[in-house]
Amino acid sequence: MPTALDLIDSLCRFHPRLCSPLRSEPGGTVALANAQQTVEFLSFRRTFTLLILLVVLPSAGLSGFGVVAIINERAAVEKRLESTWSGRLTTVWNGVKGRLEQLEVTAEAPLALRSGDVQLVESTFDLVNGEVVAQDAKLEAVVKSLGAELASLPPRPVVFSASTPQGVFLLVARRTGAEVHGGFVSLAAVERLVREVGTPVLPSGEPAQLAVLPLKPVPAEGVLARLASGVSEVRDAALGPPVLASLPLPSPVQDYRLVAQALGEDPVAEASARNRTVYGVLLGLFYVTLALGVIFTGRTLYREARLSRLKTDFVSLVSHELRTPLTSIRMFIEMLATNRVQDPKEMETVLGLLMKETTRLSTMIETVLDFSRIESGKKVYDKHPVPVAEVVADAVAAFKAQRVGAALQLLVKVQEGLPTLLLDRHALAGAVLNLLQNAFKYTGDDKRLELRALIDGADVVIEVEDNGVGIPRRELKRVFDRFYRVDSLLTRSTEGSGLGLSIAQRIVEAHGGRISVDSVVGRGSTFRVHLPRET
């Protein structure tokens, strides 16, 4: 009696068009799917790279703009403070200048001057007949260096500055006939005058003080001289109070300046620190939000790319799996319709094969529909107290019914005393059946399967072990993905939609359990269903 393959081969000789789908390469669909996965993965990488560039470049520009804004803000604060204090310093100096032009002479020789109750002269000199008589040797040297300039002084006291090799000094002198009497002016006394004049001008509670300081010398030409000047300025800024504004004094005291110094915290530094803190916090929040947005967008893009890949895999796998039974059914129907089968035994064989193919097609469609119900959340589980041993028995009975006449060794070990759990009997038996079918399909010619049910700690464990090709370690995490099949020679030539393990996992998880897998390439795999005994 001819076999089904003989019948199909004879039909193919007369109708090669019908058989062309069956003669395609087994790995064609897999190769196509892999190519599409590669293209979609590259597309995802390009999209994600473009996203990163579009996000990083503007954010880097924004960060740079923020740093420049802080620097400009500091400069603006300094300029604003200097503008405010410059007007105040001018007003204060005009008042001090008026006080210095109306000094009261309390003694001629040695000269003693005062403004109000402030004594100005701290060390005196007398110039008589070209001879200098001074209380201080330094003062004597300064007076001698001035020479003829003292001869042109008016009779009233004049406060002036002198820049000599010995340093910068503030002096006061008046001419009385042919004699000149004068002395060093106490800077402390001048600053006291400044504070007396400045008290009404300055706002109450202003954290600042006024001082009279020598002008900073203009740095000499040359790198070393400029470097020394810069170091000196840094040292002065670090050791002394911060200068808010500075007013160079006019002649005859052109060697000095009136400055406003901050007391306590530098307002410029305080404002700048506040701006840096606010900007740092805002920038941190921006980058945290940006990172979360990039992660969320990246995950969304990845999910979309993966979903697109799964759709492609689904179409490829389902079309490949449905094409074979449909082609076989069509050929068998055509054989019957054209009366090519006359022998009753051949008729019985063809009808048996036709029923087998329709059952196979129906099973595949039911698998897809069942998976669709599980994914959409419409799957309803009818849970009742069921002994675990009965679930195992149902799965074994269904498996044997589907594999009648198959060459395999199936060893079933059920531990005594397995508990009764709250289960959907048919659904869980279907999950175990999926594991058995998966083990059968991916095992070679010498098929040895072992099904065990036992108690392991707080769980009831159902194990399905095979002696198949095994699963590479890198693939273990993906075997439960939808439509995923390990790419090997055996899987390319084995029917399947890649949904069995995924459905089994979701059924077990719906019962509060989990599925694990151990595998060694070339030695086989062991799938374990863990069900908590409290279920």
PDB file of N, CA and C in Angstrom, residues 101 292 306:
ATOM      1  N   GLU A 101      38.860 121.549  53.171  1.00  0.00           N
ATOM      2  CA  GLU A 101      39.152 122.941  52.779  1.00  0.00           C
ATOM      3  C   GLU A 101      38.854 123.929  53.902  1.00  0.00           C
ATOM      4  N   LEU A 292      15.122  60.609  32.177  1.00  0.00           N
ATOM      5  CA  LEU A 292      13.910  59.791  32.271  1.00  0.00           C
ATOM      6  C   LEU A 292      13.160  59.784  30.940  1.00  0.00           C
ATOM      7  N   ARG A 306      10.392  46.049  18.693  1.00  0.00           N
ATOM      8  CA  ARG A 306      10.209  44.632  19.013  1.00  0.00           C
ATOM      9  C   ARG A 306       8.828  44.148  18.602  1.00  0.00           C
TER      10      ARG A 306
END
